[in-house]
Amino acid sequence: MRRREPERRRRRERGRPRLPLRRSLLGRLLIVSVLVASCAVAATAWLAVQTTSGAIRQEQGQDLSSDAKIYNTLLGYAATHPRWEDVEDTARELARTSQRRIVLTTEDRRPLFDSAGASSVAPLPAQASAVVDPLSVDTVLVPDAMTAGSDRIDPRAVGPFLLPANERTELRAITEKQVACLNSVGVAADVVDDPSGRPRIEFVRGDTDRDLEFKCVAQNSGATLTEKKALDELNTLADACLKRQGHKGATLNLDLSWDRGYGQITAAEKQSAEKQSAEKYPSEKYPSEKYPAEKKAAAVERGDDRAIASCVGSARREQLTDHVAAPALLFIDGTGAVSVPGFDLSPSNTARIVGVTALVLALTVGVSVIAGARLVRPLHALTGAAQRMRDGLDSAPVPVGPDNEIGRLAAAFNDMAVHRARLEEQRKVMVSDVAHELRTPLSNIRGWLEAAQDGLADPDPAFVSSLLEEAVQLQHIIDDLQDLGAADVGALRLHPEPVYADELLGQVAAAYQGPAETAGVTLGVATPKPGPPGPTLYADPVRLRQAVSNLVSNAVRHTPSGGRVILRSYRTGPGHGDEVALEVSDTGAGIPADDIPHVFDRFWRAEKSRNRSTGGSGLGLAIVLKLAEAQGGTASVVSTEGKGSVFTLRLPPAPAEAPADATAAEAAAGPDGPDPINMTL
């Protein structure tokens, strides 16, 4: 029946259903990988598109703003200078601040200025960036507010209207008085200068009191001599233009508005004006009702206004031609960069992004499947081994893969399984040994008591002494087990204090002189030459004496008559851990090399027959190791079969002891052990 039980368990394990994919580690890994990959790809694509589009828009905006600033600055220079000879400083500063190449040429592409220098061989584009002409402003690069109206003449081009200093001073004095008057009555105003140098009043707030304004600005400053001369010249040019077109002349005002010079008109004149207006502006629709002869016809007024505006613009250009720079071609180029087109997420680009996303997703899923399978396979093996171990079955070692987390886990599991099997074997042996050790004295006590009860033995002193000996042996085993149990759980009570090593060894040697003499064994403590005090260590003196006593008792029992047991102490020195070593060496039979690793195991004895001739329960050396470890030390053994053994306890020194005196005992003893002549008996 017992043989069939493991087989039934194996069949039961094979019959268990596998976990569904959505609950397994592989399934979760796949789901997480797909989600992460999808989110990462989508976020990356969106971020790339948004970032690229934003960067392109920002770059285009910066380029347009920079181009507009360059164009407007050069336009202002052309409007205030009759030639381009001195433009180099202005253009070079623009090129430096904008980090762009600026080239100016005439309309026939003769160079005027090149910020790259005369040595530049970079060809110019086929099309200029703009034409710098103050008499024909590019309204794309310059806002409408910068133009003087529909004639597209730069307002900074004033030509003969530029006032001299004396006229500016006179006009400014009048304007400042008017502004002071307005400020005194609570109207916020300030003085600003027009491009011609004429000061004018600018109201800070739009709503003003018309009566107060009229009161303060009643003294109107008329046109100066310079302005009258320039205005008469412009009026003459405009009248000549109007006369060529068959229109009457107009009187221009200083603000370039005009007054018509014809009052009453005849019917023939009205009919002729309507015909000319209809021929010149065929798209306009005029009413068919008759106009009174004493009034100006609407068609005549509209046709005359357009003709006057056109002639005034032509007259201004003719008047300003000699006062502004000639038109020039402007070329603006980046420092090796090219104009970036707008980002267009076309269907082909969309398909490309989708294809790359699908490829990345497929690669991610494939890699996740491979990685998940490789990850789950050893975990399944570990799970099966753990279940077999739980059921008490022998578990074969789990295959150890490469040196990674899973491989290390498998190796650690195999080590744990081996250690568990060893502990289980030791537990079984320990239970058997404890039962055997306790049964022997109890059987003896029970036998003697039953013999006394049956009248077969008299309770004489020898009888009592035999029972006491068995009870002491039983108590000794129980005490050893109790000490080991306390040490295992960390409940061993210790009271450490500075201890003189040689003094403690002398006390132990004195305590075991009687058993040693009975066994014919020489027992002594080796002292260094010429005999300075030995090292001091920090330990519990009672527990340390117990450990050394176990070693001495074990050495005396296993040393034949005529042999010797030597005790000594020394400092190992800073190069060897800076510890205090206590040695117990004997000239006994020694320990076989195969048995040395088991010397400190519980209930282990080299004599497997459990012969009581050498005494002991197999717990003494295990207690020595536990007592040494509990006090921060170690226990070790070096033995040669047929020559003897050396047991060594290494413990920390007392804190107050200087390391300079560390190796005095070791130097006196020499590498081969203590000098038997220099020995305290």
C-alpha atoms as one frame of an Amber mdcrd trajectory, in Angstrom:
protein
   0.000   0.000   0.000   2.845   2.371   0.804   4.421   1.804  -2.609   1.184
   2.626  -4.390   0.679   5.953  -2.573   3.488   7.880  -4.408   2.245   6.551
  -7.741  -1.279   7.752  -6.998   0.115  11.185  -6.093   2.008  11.368  -9.357
  -1.114  10.478 -11.337  -3.081  13.073  -9.367  -0.490  15.743 -10.186  -0.527
  14.803 -13.876  -4.322  15.003 -13.895  -4.450  18.535 -12.505  -5.678  21.017
 -15.118  -3.187  23.640 -16.290  -3.813  27.237 -15.368  -5.634  29.246 -18.043
  -3.420  31.573 -20.046  -5.021  34.700 -18.639  -4.126  33.617 -15.084  -0.689
  32.232 -15.789   2.522  34.215 -15.485   3.116  33.858 -19.218  -0.321  35.259
 -20.064   0.060  38.189 -17.710   3.500  38.903 -19.080   2.116  38.908 -22.617
  -0.793  41.188 -21.719   1.446  43.644 -19.895   3.987  43.594 -22.727   1.305
  44.280 -25.345  -0.187  47.119 -23.315   3.175  48.649 -22.575   4.338  48.318
 -26.176   1.084  49.755 -27.542   1.110  52.693 -25.160   4.797  53.318 -25.737
   4.502  53.211 -29.524   1.358  55.347 -29.590   2.801  57.874 -27.145   6.077
  57.997 -29.028   4.363  58.498 -32.378   2.050  61.185 -30.997   4.898  62.919
 -29.244   7.061  62.784 -32.363   4.299  64.273 -34.514   3.433  66.968 -31.999
   7.036  67.828 -31.296   7.982  67.939 -34.962   4.950  70.008 -35.893   5.538
  72.389 -33.006   9.217  72.715 -33.839   8.422  73.392 -37.489   5.788  75.978
 -36.602   8.117  77.608 -34.128  10.988  77.624 -36.626   8.788  79.061 -39.329
   7.451  81.717 -36.960  10.941  82.665 -35.826  12.162  82.835 -39.422   9.206
  84.970 -40.480   9.648  87.312 -37.511  13.367  87.583 -38.164  12.810  88.210
 -41.880  10.207  90.886 -41.134  12.562  92.647 -38.725  15.413  92.620 -41.267
  13.146  93.860 -44.060  11.580  96.623 -41.966  14.956  97.880 -40.724  16.422
  98.021 -44.211  13.186  99.583 -45.507  13.521 102.338 -42.923  17.112 102.919
 -43.983  16.080 103.206 -47.632  13.260 105.622 -46.734  15.626 107.999 -44.918
  18.730 107.723 -47.122  19.021 108.603 -50.829  21.672 105.929 -51.477  22.828
 102.517 -50.129  26.500 103.434 -49.643  26.412 103.533 -45.822  24.108 100.551
 -45.215  26.977  98.185 -44.272  26.931  98.886 -40.511  23.157  98.474 -40.254
  23.063  95.287 -42.349  26.046  93.732 -40.568  24.413  94.263 -37.170  21.209
  92.633 -38.453  23.195  89.641 -39.716  24.957  89.298 -36.361  21.811  89.423
 -34.238  19.763  87.138 -36.528  22.615  84.690 -37.306  21.598  84.755 -40.960
  23.292  85.710 -44.188  22.008  89.014 -45.615  22.721  90.048 -49.200  21.592
  93.282 -50.900  21.849  93.768 -54.664  20.517  96.178 -57.211  17.634  95.158
 -59.406  20.118  93.970 -62.005  21.870  91.881 -59.224  24.918  94.038 -58.789
  26.063  93.454 -55.165  25.553  96.207 -52.634  26.292  94.254 -49.417  27.008
  90.643 -48.419  27.350  89.729 -44.734  29.364  86.631 -45.722  32.065  88.852
 -47.200  33.404  89.387 -50.681  35.117  85.978 -50.593  31.807  84.120 -50.377
  31.169  81.900 -53.369  27.739  80.662 -52.265  25.291  81.247 -55.124  22.243
  83.393 -54.573  18.757  81.909 -54.928  16.919  82.445 -58.174  14.217  84.418
 -56.370  14.880  87.212 -53.884  13.378  87.080 -50.396  11.932  90.590 -50.858
  12.351  93.859 -52.764  13.348  96.744 -50.487  11.487  99.715 -51.953  10.091
 102.393 -49.589   7.754 103.540 -52.385   6.191 100.058 -52.671   6.035  98.352
 -49.252   5.488  94.574 -49.008   2.425  94.395 -46.758   3.106  90.697 -45.971
   6.382  91.437 -44.211   5.272  94.807 -42.740   1.951  95.184 -40.888  -0.649
  97.501 -42.363  -0.131  99.924 -39.503   3.343 100.639 -40.808   2.083 101.790
 -44.208   0.731 105.218 -45.041  -2.427 103.912 -46.647  -3.351 102.287 -49.915
  -0.459 103.930 -51.801   1.988 101.512 -49.998   4.535 104.299 -49.429   6.575
 103.909 -46.243   5.584 106.732 -43.823   9.242 107.253 -42.956   9.846 108.460
 -46.527   9.101 112.173 -46.117  11.612 113.663 -48.575  11.212 117.476 -48.875
   8.692 117.497 -46.003  11.567 116.904 -43.502  11.572 119.950 -41.197  14.751
 121.794 -40.295  15.728 122.236 -36.650  14.412 125.825 -36.279  10.961 124.919
 -37.521  10.856 121.816 -35.290  11.728 123.921 -32.257   9.051 126.494 -33.030
   6.349 123.874 -33.618   7.312 121.882 -30.548   6.993 124.919 -28.314   3.455
 125.545 -29.571   2.502 121.867 -29.201   3.894 121.611 -25.673   1.786 124.603
 -24.605  -1.296 122.901 -25.984  -0.467 119.639 -24.169   0.125 121.556 -20.929
  -3.286 123.209 -21.352  -4.913 119.819 -21.888  -3.182 118.308 -18.867  -4.268
 121.224 -16.676  -7.926 120.565 -17.451  -7.570 116.810 -16.832  -7.060 115.575
 -20.383  -4.103 113.160 -20.595  -2.037 113.891 -23.698   1.565 113.788 -24.845
   3.780 115.116 -27.631   5.045 112.734 -30.309   7.034 113.461 -33.476   6.027
 112.394 -36.956   8.709 111.020 -39.313   8.980 114.512 -40.836   9.826 115.992
 -37.444   6.470 117.753 -36.968   5.230 117.324 -33.360   1.627 116.313 -32.825
  -0.667 115.693 -29.868  -1.428 112.109 -28.916  -4.224 111.541 -26.419  -3.560
 108.858 -23.819  -7.259 108.118 -23.434  -9.619 107.893 -26.378 -12.598 109.730
 -24.817 -11.954 113.458 -24.446 -14.054 116.581 -23.875 -14.355 118.204 -27.307
 -14.985 121.683 -25.840 -11.869 121.520 -23.648  -9.871 120.113 -26.539 -11.028
 122.932 -28.872 -10.227 125.524 -26.211  -6.636 124.316 -25.794  -5.822 123.610
 -29.447  -7.557 126.659 -30.918  -4.166 128.053 -31.802  -3.495 125.814 -34.769
   0.038 125.771 -36.098  -0.179 125.979 -39.860   2.233 124.700 -42.442   5.803
 125.943 -42.217   7.736 127.410 -45.125   9.384 123.999 -45.783   6.041 122.212
 -45.764   4.394 124.877 -47.991   7.173 124.575 -50.522   6.988 120.761 -50.552
   3.178 120.832 -50.636   3.093 123.292 -53.576   5.500 121.043 -55.469   3.342
 117.988 -54.769   0.171 119.878 -55.723   1.710 120.886 -59.053   2.663 117.289
 -59.851  -0.806 116.029 -58.890  -2.616 118.712 -60.979  -0.517 117.825 -64.006
  -1.526 114.196 -63.578  -5.199 115.101 -63.224  -5.067 117.365 -66.251  -3.619
 114.542 -68.342  -6.580 112.391 -67.320  -9.129 115.148 -68.118  -9.955 116.042
 -64.504  -9.982 119.386 -62.800  -7.235 120.119 -60.316  -7.529 119.710 -56.522
  -6.085 121.619 -53.584  -4.029 119.349 -51.295  -3.936 119.865 -47.551  -0.980
 119.192 -45.267  -2.406 115.778 -44.289  -2.624 114.967 -48.058  -6.404 115.287
 -48.141  -7.863 117.475 -50.919 -10.561 119.990 -51.728 -12.233 119.977 -55.195
 -11.879 123.237 -57.111 -15.083 123.182 -59.209 -18.390 124.361 -57.680 -21.276
 124.600 -60.187 -21.080 122.327 -63.216 -23.104 122.328 -66.423 -25.192 119.410
 -67.734 -22.693 118.838 -70.517 -19.857 118.716 -67.958 -21.862 116.298 -65.794
 -22.651 114.034 -68.756 -19.022 114.051 -69.848 -17.847 113.180 -66.288 -20.310
 110.277 -66.018 -19.175 108.915 -69.363 -15.506 109.139 -68.404 -16.170 107.508
 -65.010 -18.204 104.689 -66.611 -15.450 104.025 -69.140 -12.731 104.101 -66.461
 -14.680 102.050 -63.856 -17.028  99.746 -65.847 -17.761  97.515 -62.834 -19.399
 100.285 -60.845 -23.179 100.664 -60.924 -24.636 104.175 -60.809 -28.251 105.228
 -60.290 -30.132 106.512 -63.346 -31.952 109.417 -61.717 -31.183 112.927 -62.844
 -28.888 115.129 -60.746 -29.650 118.813 -60.216 -27.238 120.985 -62.055 -26.424
 122.967 -58.906 -25.141 119.850 -57.080 -22.036 117.688 -57.655 -23.057 114.355
 -59.114 -22.178 111.290 -57.011 -20.620 109.566 -60.018 -18.445 112.622 -60.688
 -17.375 112.768 -57.033 -16.477 109.069 -56.906 -14.595 109.178 -60.182 -12.753
 112.360 -59.195 -11.808 110.966 -55.751 -10.223 107.882 -57.265  -8.447 109.896
 -59.898  -7.150 112.394 -57.317  -5.933 109.576 -54.986  -4.162 107.860 -57.862
  -2.510 111.082 -59.014  -1.506 112.077 -55.484   0.203 108.656 -55.055   2.006
 109.022 -58.369   3.012 112.588 -57.495   4.405 111.494 -54.108   6.512 108.744
 -55.709   7.788 111.234 -58.289   8.572 113.760 -55.561  10.324 111.188 -53.266
  12.363 109.443 -55.951  15.438 111.626 -55.402  15.153 111.430 -51.572  14.990
 107.624 -51.044  17.317 104.794 -51.998  16.722 102.940 -55.215  14.893  99.588
 -54.978  17.182  96.727 -53.941  16.844  92.943 -53.906  17.096  91.363 -50.446
  18.353  87.791 -50.032  18.088  86.189 -46.574  19.585  82.763 -45.983  20.192
  80.678 -42.834  23.650  79.544 -41.695  23.729  76.462 -43.882  20.074  75.686
 -43.193  17.260  75.432 -45.654  13.674  76.409 -45.324  11.682  73.683 -43.601
   8.327  72.851 -45.153   5.254  72.381 -43.047   4.712  68.922 -41.591   2.080
  67.066 -43.552   0.815  63.778 -42.120  -0.140  62.438 -45.521  -1.712  58.998
 -46.093   1.701  57.580 -46.968   3.186  58.946 -43.751   0.232  57.589 -41.798
   0.650  54.163 -43.382   4.368  54.245 -42.593   3.724  55.059 -38.938   1.071
  52.328 -38.683   3.419  49.800 -40.305   6.280  50.628 -37.958   3.904  50.461
 -34.993   2.644  47.024 -36.057   6.210  45.783 -36.567   7.298  46.996 -33.142
   4.206  45.435 -31.587   4.863  42.094 -33.318   8.491  42.090 -32.246   7.499
  42.945 -28.672   4.927  40.131 -28.532   7.383  37.631 -30.058  10.156  38.514
 -27.662   7.675  38.399 -24.760   6.509  34.907 -25.783  10.078  33.597 -25.975
  11.138  35.284 -22.756   7.956  34.187 -20.963   8.387  30.558 -22.042  12.002
  30.532 -20.892  10.944  32.131 -17.635   8.010  29.842 -16.904   9.757  26.544
 -17.729  12.151  26.536 -14.741   9.389  27.880 -12.505   7.220  24.883 -13.405
  10.128  22.589 -12.516  10.598  24.356  -9.186   6.878  24.127  -8.443   6.822
  20.384  -9.130   9.905  19.787  -6.983   8.430  21.810  -4.124   5.171  19.857
  -4.291   7.051  16.546  -4.226   9.066  17.771  -1.257   5.846  18.776   0.490
   4.423  15.288  -0.034   7.526  13.727   1.463   8.794  12.295  -1.827  12.378
  12.297  -2.968  12.899  15.290  -5.202  15.401  15.115  -8.033  17.623  18.176
  -8.480  16.057  20.933 -10.534  18.014  21.723 -13.747  20.051  24.887 -13.234
  20.001  27.232 -16.228  22.279  30.172 -17.000  23.603  32.431 -14.286  20.595
  34.682 -13.827  17.886  35.165 -11.219  16.034  31.975 -12.174  19.275  29.953
 -12.368  20.344  31.182  -8.967  16.903  30.382  -7.572  17.152  26.832  -8.924
  20.664  26.425  -7.473  19.493  27.755  -4.105  16.510  25.381  -4.213  18.798
  22.406  -4.903  21.062  23.431  -2.024  18.032  23.788   0.227  16.778  20.348
  -0.781  20.187  18.761  -0.058  20.462  20.610   3.245  16.933  19.596   4.177
  17.657  15.958   3.405  20.826  16.140   5.471  18.994  17.772   8.372  16.264
  15.191   8.151  18.852  12.421   8.272  20.581  14.102  11.212  17.247  14.482
  12.962  16.522  10.792  12.608  20.006   9.878  13.814  19.720  12.359  16.668
  16.392  10.931  17.815  17.882   7.450  17.705  21.014   8.569  19.574  19.063
  10.481  22.217  16.816   7.478  22.750  19.841   5.214  23.000  21.738   7.494
  25.374  18.744   7.961  27.642  17.678   4.332  27.510  21.022   2.983  28.716
  21.173   4.741  32.122  17.424   4.380  32.599  17.637   0.641  31.879  20.461
   0.292  34.392  18.567   2.229  37.056  15.388   0.240  36.424  17.282  -3.063
  36.510  18.985  -2.321  39.831  15.722  -1.092  41.354  13.805  -4.186  40.200
  16.595  -6.371  41.575  16.360  -4.580  44.928  12.576  -4.925  44.865  12.843
  -8.640  44.210  15.422  -9.030  46.975  18.191  -9.948  44.574  20.349  -6.913
  45.449  21.027  -5.261  48.756  20.907  -1.456  48.919  24.474  -1.196  50.172
  26.841   1.734  49.443  28.051   0.099  46.194  24.429  -0.257  45.044  23.685
   3.422  45.793  26.945   4.509  44.138  26.044   2.606  40.936  22.599   4.196
  40.802  24.099   7.661  41.439  26.600   7.156  38.618  23.811   6.316  36.171
  21.736   9.288  37.366  24.698  11.632  36.932  25.226  10.309  33.390  21.536
  10.864  32.633  21.663  14.386  34.101  24.779  15.141  32.074  23.041  14.189
  28.805  19.984  16.276  29.705  22.146  19.302  30.609  24.022  19.017  27.306
  20.786  18.855  25.349  19.458  21.862  27.243  22.598  23.891  26.491  22.398
  23.005  22.804  18.714  23.928  22.640  19.350  27.310  24.309  22.221  28.017
  21.905  20.098  27.091  18.870  17.353  29.568  19.753  19.749  32.279  20.918
  18.597  32.038  24.544  21.987  31.152  25.981  22.687  33.596  28.792  26.180
  35.089  28.648  27.976  37.472  30.984  31.153  38.521  29.125  34.045  40.166
  30.945  37.832  40.384  30.524  39.393  36.968  31.161  43.104  36.128  31.528
  43.637  33.243  29.172  46.539  31.579  31.011  44.735  31.846  34.343  41.611
  30.134  32.896  43.715  27.382  31.297  45.494  26.830  34.614  42.182  26.406
  36.425  40.954  23.841  33.881  44.299  21.958  34.004  44.146  21.846  37.796
  40.586  20.511  37.708  41.550  17.627  35.385  44.888  16.690  37.001  43.272
  13.820  38.888  41.664  12.087  35.850  44.829  12.721  33.824  47.106  11.088
  36.441  44.713   8.170  36.686  44.926   7.699  32.901  48.720   8.153  32.938
  48.539  11.307  30.801  50.724  14.385  31.337  48.561  17.531  31.471  50.068
  21.035  31.516  49.854  24.644  30.356  52.582  25.967  28.052  53.824  29.442
  28.968  55.887  31.762  26.714  59.562  32.478  27.434  60.555  34.008  29.832
  57.008  34.049  31.132  55.148  37.379  30.566  51.430  37.447  31.296  49.295
  35.814  28.571  46.638  37.556  26.443  43.300  38.783  27.754  40.080  37.960
  26.006  36.493  39.133  26.359  34.137  36.239  27.133  31.861  34.620  29.692
  34.341  32.866  32.031  31.882  30.155  33.084  30.874  29.207  29.522  34.458
  29.485  28.285  35.667  27.196  31.080  32.899  24.769  30.111  34.082  24.729
  26.475  37.769  24.267  27.384  36.845  21.586  29.933  34.985  19.635  27.232
  38.068  19.786  25.014  40.423  18.728  27.834  38.098  15.918  28.953  37.826
  14.670  25.365  41.647  14.856  24.893  42.400  12.979  28.148  39.954  10.210
  27.256  41.452   9.695  23.789  45.150   9.924  24.780  46.849   6.635  25.704
  48.935   6.203  28.849  52.284   7.947  28.561  50.950  10.648  26.258  50.480
  14.323  27.041  47.834  17.039  26.708  49.105  20.612  26.397  47.093  23.830
  26.795  48.313  27.212  25.560  47.055  30.696  24.535  48.330  33.338  22.111
  47.266  36.305  20.006  46.835  35.631  16.290  47.933  39.165  15.378  46.248
  41.859  13.210  47.183  40.040  10.006  45.251  36.918  11.092  42.095  38.486
  12.493  43.519  39.882  15.763  41.950  37.221  17.986  42.931  35.246  21.104
  43.470  31.544  20.430  43.117  28.800  23.035  44.658  25.479  21.978  44.226
  21.987  23.432  46.655  19.546  21.784  47.115  15.872  22.530  49.263  12.961
  21.369  46.371  10.540  20.974  45.360   8.395  18.055  44.146  11.349  15.990
  41.081  11.575  13.764  40.801  10.132  10.237  40.606  12.753   7.491  37.121
  11.589   6.440  35.786  12.076   9.961  37.156  15.597  10.585  34.179  17.418
   8.914  31.784  15.593  11.327  33.705  16.118  14.576  31.415  18.931  15.762
  28.167  17.185  14.734  25.780  16.153  17.492  25.964  12.566  18.744  28.863
  11.886  16.380  31.588   9.607  17.726  34.496   8.102  15.897  33.822   4.838
  17.727  30.582   3.651  16.101  30.127   0.760  18.559  29.058   3.204  21.308
  31.512   1.614  23.690  31.381   3.373  27.036  35.051   2.727  27.690  35.929
   6.175  26.379  32.794   7.794  27.875  30.907  10.717  26.382  27.594  11.065
  24.619  28.744  12.715  21.403  27.489  16.166  22.450  30.623  17.659  23.990
  32.246  19.015  20.820  28.886  20.255  19.482  28.496  22.240  22.713  32.051
  23.619  22.326  31.217  24.930  18.838  27.935  26.515  19.979  29.561  28.186
  23.007  32.347  29.616  20.829  29.934  30.944  18.198  27.658  32.446  20.865
  30.609  34.541  22.081  31.653  35.706  18.632  34.351  33.089  18.095  35.055
  29.903  16.189  36.168  26.351  16.906  38.389  24.256  14.626  40.459  21.096
  14.669  43.648  19.921  12.957  44.436  16.240  13.332  46.822  13.681  11.926
  45.835  10.083  12.339  48.328   8.291  14.644  49.976  11.552  15.871  47.288
  13.478  17.723  44.880  16.382  17.394  44.880  20.137  18.044  41.556  21.802
  18.919  41.567  25.629  18.735  39.110  28.182  20.076  39.433  31.715  18.603
  37.682  34.493  20.521  37.777  38.320  20.390  40.354  40.013  22.647  39.523
  42.341  25.495  38.948  45.909  24.193  41.560  47.473  26.485  44.351  45.119
  25.396  46.837  46.627  22.945  47.665  44.580  19.843  51.386  45.210  20.317
  51.628  42.315  22.798  49.598  40.048  20.559  52.045  37.459  19.369  54.275
  37.082  22.396  52.957  33.661  23.255  52.935  32.591  19.604  56.553  33.690
  19.147  57.636  31.821  22.258  55.728  28.676  21.319  56.958  28.483  17.721
  55.101  27.168  14.687  55.107  23.529  15.764  53.283  23.953  19.044  54.234
  24.671  22.671  57.629  23.839  24.082  57.015  20.878  26.409  59.952  21.881
  28.601  58.585  25.333  29.334  55.336  24.104  30.866  53.409  24.615  34.086
  52.236  21.310  35.556
